[in-house]
Each structure stands twice: as structure tokens, then as C-alpha cells.
mmCIF file of C-alpha atoms and ligand atoms in Angstrom:
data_model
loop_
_atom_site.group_PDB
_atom_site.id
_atom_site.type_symbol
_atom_site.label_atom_id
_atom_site.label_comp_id
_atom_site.label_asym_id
_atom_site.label_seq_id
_atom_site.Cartn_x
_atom_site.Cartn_y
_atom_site.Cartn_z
ATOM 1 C CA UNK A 6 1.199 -14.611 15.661
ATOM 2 C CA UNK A 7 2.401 -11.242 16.706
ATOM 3 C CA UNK A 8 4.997 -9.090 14.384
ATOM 4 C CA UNK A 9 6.538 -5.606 15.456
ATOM 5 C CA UNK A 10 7.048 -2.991 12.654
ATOM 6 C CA UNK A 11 10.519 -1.017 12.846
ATOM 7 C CA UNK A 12 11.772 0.505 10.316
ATOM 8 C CA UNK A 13 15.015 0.995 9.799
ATOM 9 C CA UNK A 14 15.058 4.408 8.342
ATOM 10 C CA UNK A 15 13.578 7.606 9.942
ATOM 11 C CA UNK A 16 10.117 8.680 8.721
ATOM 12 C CA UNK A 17 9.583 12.457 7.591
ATOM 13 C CA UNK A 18 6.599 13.632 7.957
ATOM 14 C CA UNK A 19 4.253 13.400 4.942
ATOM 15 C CA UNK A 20 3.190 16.778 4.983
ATOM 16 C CA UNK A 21 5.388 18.898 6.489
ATOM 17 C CA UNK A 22 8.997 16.528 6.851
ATOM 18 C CA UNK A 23 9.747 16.976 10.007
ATOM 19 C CA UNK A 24 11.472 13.909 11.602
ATOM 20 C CA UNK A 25 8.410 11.968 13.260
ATOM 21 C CA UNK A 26 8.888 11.380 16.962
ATOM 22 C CA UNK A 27 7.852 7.832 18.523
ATOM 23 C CA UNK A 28 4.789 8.124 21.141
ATOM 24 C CA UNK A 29 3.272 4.309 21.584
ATOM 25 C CA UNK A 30 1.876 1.623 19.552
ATOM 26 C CA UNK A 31 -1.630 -0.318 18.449
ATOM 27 C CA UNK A 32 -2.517 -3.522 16.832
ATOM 28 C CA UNK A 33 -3.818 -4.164 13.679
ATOM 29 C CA UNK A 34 -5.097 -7.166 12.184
ATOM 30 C CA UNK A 35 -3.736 -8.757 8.993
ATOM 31 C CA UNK A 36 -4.915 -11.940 6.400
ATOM 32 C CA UNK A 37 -2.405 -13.354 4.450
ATOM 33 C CA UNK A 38 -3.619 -15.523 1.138
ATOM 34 C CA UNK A 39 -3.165 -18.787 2.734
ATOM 35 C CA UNK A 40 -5.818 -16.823 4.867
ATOM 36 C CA UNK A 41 -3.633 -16.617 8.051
ATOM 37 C CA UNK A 42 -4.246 -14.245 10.858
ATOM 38 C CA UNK A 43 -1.623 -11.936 12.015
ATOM 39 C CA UNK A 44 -1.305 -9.135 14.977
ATOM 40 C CA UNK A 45 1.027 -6.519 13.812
ATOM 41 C CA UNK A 46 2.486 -4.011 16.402
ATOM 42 C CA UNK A 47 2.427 -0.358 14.611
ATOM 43 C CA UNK A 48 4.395 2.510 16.380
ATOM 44 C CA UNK A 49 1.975 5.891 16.605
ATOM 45 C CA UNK A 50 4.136 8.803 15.734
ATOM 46 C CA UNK A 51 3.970 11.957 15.994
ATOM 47 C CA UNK A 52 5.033 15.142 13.950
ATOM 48 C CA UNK A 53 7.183 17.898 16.297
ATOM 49 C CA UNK A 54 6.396 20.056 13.499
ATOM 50 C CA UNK A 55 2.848 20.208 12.351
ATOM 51 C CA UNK A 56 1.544 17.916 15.581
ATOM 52 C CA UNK A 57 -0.403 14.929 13.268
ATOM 53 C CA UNK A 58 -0.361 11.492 14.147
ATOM 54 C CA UNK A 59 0.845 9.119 11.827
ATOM 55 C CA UNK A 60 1.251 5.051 11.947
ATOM 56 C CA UNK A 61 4.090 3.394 10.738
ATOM 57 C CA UNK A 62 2.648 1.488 8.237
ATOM 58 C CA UNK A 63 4.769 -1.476 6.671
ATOM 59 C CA UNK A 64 4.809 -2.259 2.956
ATOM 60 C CA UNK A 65 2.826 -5.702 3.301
ATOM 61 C CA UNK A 66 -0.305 -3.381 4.445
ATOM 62 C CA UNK A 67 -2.843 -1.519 2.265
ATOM 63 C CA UNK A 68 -4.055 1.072 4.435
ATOM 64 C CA UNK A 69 -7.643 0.307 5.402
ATOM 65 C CA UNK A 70 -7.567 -3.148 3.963
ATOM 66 C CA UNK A 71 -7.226 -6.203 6.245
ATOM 67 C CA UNK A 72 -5.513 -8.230 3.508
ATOM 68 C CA UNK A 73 -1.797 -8.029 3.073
ATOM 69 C CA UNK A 74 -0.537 -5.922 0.057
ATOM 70 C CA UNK A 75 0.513 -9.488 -1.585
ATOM 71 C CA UNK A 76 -2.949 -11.057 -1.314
ATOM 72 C CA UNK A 77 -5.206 -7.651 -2.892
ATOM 73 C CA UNK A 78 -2.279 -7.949 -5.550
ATOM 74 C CA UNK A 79 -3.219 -11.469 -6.207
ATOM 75 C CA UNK A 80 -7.285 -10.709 -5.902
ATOM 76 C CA UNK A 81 -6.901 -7.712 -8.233
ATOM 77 C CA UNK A 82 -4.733 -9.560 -10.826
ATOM 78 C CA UNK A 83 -5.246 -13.082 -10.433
ATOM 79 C CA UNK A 84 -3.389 -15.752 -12.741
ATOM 80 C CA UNK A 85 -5.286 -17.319 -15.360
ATOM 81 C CA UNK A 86 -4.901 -20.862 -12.767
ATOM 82 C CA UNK A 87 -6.096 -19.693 -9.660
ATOM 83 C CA UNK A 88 -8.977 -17.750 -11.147
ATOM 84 C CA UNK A 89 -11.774 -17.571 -8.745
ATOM 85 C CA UNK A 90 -10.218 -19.151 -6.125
ATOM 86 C CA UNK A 91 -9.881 -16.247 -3.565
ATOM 87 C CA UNK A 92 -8.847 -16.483 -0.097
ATOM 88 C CA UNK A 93 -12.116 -14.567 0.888
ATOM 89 C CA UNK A 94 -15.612 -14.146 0.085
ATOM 90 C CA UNK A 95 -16.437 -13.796 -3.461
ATOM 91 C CA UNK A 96 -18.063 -10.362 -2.406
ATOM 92 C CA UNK A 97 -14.666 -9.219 -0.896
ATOM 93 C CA UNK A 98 -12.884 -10.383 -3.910
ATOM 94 C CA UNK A 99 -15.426 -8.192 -6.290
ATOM 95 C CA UNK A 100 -14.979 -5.112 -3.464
ATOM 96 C CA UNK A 101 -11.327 -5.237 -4.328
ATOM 97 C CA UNK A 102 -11.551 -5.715 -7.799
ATOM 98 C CA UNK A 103 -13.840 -2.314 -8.130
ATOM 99 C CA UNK A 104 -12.060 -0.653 -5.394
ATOM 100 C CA UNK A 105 -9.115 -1.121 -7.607
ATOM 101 C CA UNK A 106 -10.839 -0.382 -11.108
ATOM 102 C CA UNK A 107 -12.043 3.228 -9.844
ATOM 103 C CA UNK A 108 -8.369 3.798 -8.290
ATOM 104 C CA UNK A 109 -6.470 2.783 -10.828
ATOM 105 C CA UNK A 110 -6.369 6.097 -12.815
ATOM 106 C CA UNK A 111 -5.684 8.100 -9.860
ATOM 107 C CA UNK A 112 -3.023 6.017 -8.978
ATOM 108 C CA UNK A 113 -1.422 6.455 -12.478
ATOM 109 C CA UNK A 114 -1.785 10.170 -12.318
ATOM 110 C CA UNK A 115 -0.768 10.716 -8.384
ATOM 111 C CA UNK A 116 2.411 8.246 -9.864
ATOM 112 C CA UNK A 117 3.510 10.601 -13.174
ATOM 113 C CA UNK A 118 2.860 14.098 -10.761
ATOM 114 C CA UNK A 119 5.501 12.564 -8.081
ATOM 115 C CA UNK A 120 7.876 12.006 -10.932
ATOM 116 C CA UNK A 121 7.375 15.536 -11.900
ATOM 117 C CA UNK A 122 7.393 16.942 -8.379
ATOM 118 C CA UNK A 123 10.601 15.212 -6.966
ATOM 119 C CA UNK A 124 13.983 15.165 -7.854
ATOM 120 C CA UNK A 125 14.140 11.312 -7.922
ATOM 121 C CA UNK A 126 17.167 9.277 -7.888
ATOM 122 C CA UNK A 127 16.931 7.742 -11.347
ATOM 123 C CA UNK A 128 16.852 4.153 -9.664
ATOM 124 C CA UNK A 129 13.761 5.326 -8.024
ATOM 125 C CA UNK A 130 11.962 7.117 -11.075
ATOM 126 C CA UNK A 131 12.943 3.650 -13.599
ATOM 127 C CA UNK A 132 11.037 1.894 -10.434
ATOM 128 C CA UNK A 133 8.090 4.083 -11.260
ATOM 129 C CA UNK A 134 8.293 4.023 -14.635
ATOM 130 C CA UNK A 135 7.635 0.434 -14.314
ATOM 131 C CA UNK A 136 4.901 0.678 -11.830
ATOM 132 C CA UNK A 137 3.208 2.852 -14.364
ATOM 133 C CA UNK A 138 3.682 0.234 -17.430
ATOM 134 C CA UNK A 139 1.738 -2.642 -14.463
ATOM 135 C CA UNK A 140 -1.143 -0.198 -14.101
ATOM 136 C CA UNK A 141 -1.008 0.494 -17.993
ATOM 137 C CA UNK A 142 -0.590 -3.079 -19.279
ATOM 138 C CA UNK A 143 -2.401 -5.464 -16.349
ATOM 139 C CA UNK A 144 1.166 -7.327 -16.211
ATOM 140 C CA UNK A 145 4.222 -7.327 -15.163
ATOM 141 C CA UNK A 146 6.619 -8.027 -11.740
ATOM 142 C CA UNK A 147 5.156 -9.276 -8.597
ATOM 143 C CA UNK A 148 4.903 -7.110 -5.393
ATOM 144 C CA UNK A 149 4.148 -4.045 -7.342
ATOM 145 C CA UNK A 150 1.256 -3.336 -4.956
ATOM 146 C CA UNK A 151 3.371 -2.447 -1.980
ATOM 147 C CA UNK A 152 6.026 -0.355 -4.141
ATOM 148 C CA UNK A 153 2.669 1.611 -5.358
ATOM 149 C CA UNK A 154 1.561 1.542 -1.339
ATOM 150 C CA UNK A 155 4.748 3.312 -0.407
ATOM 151 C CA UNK A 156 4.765 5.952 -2.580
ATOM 152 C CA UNK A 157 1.621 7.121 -1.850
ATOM 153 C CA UNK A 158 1.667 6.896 1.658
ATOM 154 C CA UNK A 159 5.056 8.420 1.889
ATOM 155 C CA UNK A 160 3.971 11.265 -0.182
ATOM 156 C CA UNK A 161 0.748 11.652 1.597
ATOM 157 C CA UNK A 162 -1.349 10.873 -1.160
ATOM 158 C CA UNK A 163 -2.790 7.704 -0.351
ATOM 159 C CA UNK A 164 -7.126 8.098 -0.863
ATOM 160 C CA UNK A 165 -8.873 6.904 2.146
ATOM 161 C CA UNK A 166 -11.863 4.942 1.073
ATOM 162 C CA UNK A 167 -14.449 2.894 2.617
ATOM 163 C CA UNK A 168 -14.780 -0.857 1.154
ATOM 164 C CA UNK A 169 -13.143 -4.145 1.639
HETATM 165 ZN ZN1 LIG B 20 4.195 17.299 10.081
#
């Protein structure tokens, strides 16, 4: 199964703005929790301004993670039902889990300083209030993982690790 990304809107820049320019493509590889295989099509841009390369990376992808953003959700925060019943290797599972555990505080803080640091709509900022209360409180809405994703990547701010 093959899937283009396009989005809609046009990307700025993470870290200068400038309106990204379109220069070709790659594949990337993606397991969804039923522990299907997708191809994704990503479009390589690049910045007029500062010259960086950067992919368009859709919401259901963690960067550097080859689950979707809905199946890490449901490894790091599984329901009391489906506990220990991962669509990966145990090992993987635990990666995520301590991937997430180490994170987690960074996440809340990078959150609270974009609050601070842009003028958000107040549609957007009640969006990361409530991001903030998941990370705080372990519960909450589903599909806050790729709302988290998004803000980080779009701000630049998204910590490039090495694990699962
Ligand atoms: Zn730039």
C-alpha cells in the first residue's frame, strides 16, 4: 500500500519561515497497530531562505519511529484491556515506553515555552492546554500524540533520538 503526503497548507520553514520550496520525494516505511505495512511518499523541501532540507512529515508519523503516531500512543498508554498485547516485540514496546518516560518532561516544558513564545490563537493555546493536562495526568482524548508531533516539529523542536 502506497500513500502520498500533501498538505494542504504551505509549510514555513522551522527555523527561519521562509515558504519551503518542493524539490522531490522518498519513501518511508510505516506499521500501523493491526501491524500493517505502509509506503508513504514524503515531498523533500527545501528552504529558499536558509537552504535546509526538510520532509513533509504527516501527523500519523513520529519522526524516527516506524510505528504510526496512533500505535506509540496506544504502546505508551495502553488501556487497562489490551495490556501487554502490543503489536510488536515486547522489547519495542519497553523502547517506547522509556523513550517516552525520559521525553515526557521535555515535552511538557518545550509545550508551556511555545505558549509563551507565540501569539496563539486561543483555539490553539486551549488545544495545548489540554495536551499539557494528558502529559500531566496519563489520561485524557485520543490522538494527542500527533497534536504533540506537530507542534514540535513545526516549531523545530522535535529531539532526535536513537531507539525504537
Ligand atoms: Zn529556512
Amino acid at each position: 500500500m502506497i500513500f502520498y503526503v500533501r498538505s494542504r497548507e504551505t509549510i514555513p520553514c522551522p527555523d527561519c519561515e521562509a515558504k519551503l520550496t518542493v524539490i522531490g520525494s522518498r519513501k518511508r516505511g510505516l506499521i500501523e497497530y493491526s501491524g500493517e505495512k505502509k509506503v508513504l511518499i514524503i515531498r523533500r523541501l527545501r528552504c529558499p531562505g536558509c537552504g535546509k532540507i526538510h520532509h513533509e512529515l504527516p501527523d500519523i508519523i513520529v519522526p524516527y519511529k516506524r510505528y504510526s503516531s496512533e500505535t506509540v500512543e496506544l504502546i505508551i498508554s495502553p488501556s487497562k484491556e489490551q495490556k501487554d498485547d502490543y503489536p510488536c516485540e515486547l522489547s519495542t514496546a519497553k523502547r517506547l515506553k522509556i523513550w517516552f518516560f525520559l521525553l515526557r518532561n521535555y515535552f511538557k516544558n518545550t509545550l508551556l515555552s511555545l505558549t509563551f513564545l507565540y501569539d496563539y490563537e486561543e483555539a490553539l493555546s486551549k488545544e495545548i492546554q489540554c495536551l499539557l493536562f494528558r502529559l500531566n495526568n496519563s489520561s485524557g482524548f485520543n490522538g494527542w500524540l500527533k497534536k504533540l508531533v506537530r507542534y514540535l516539529v513545526n516549531s523545530g523542536r522535535w529531539l532526535h533520538t536513537r531507539s525504537a
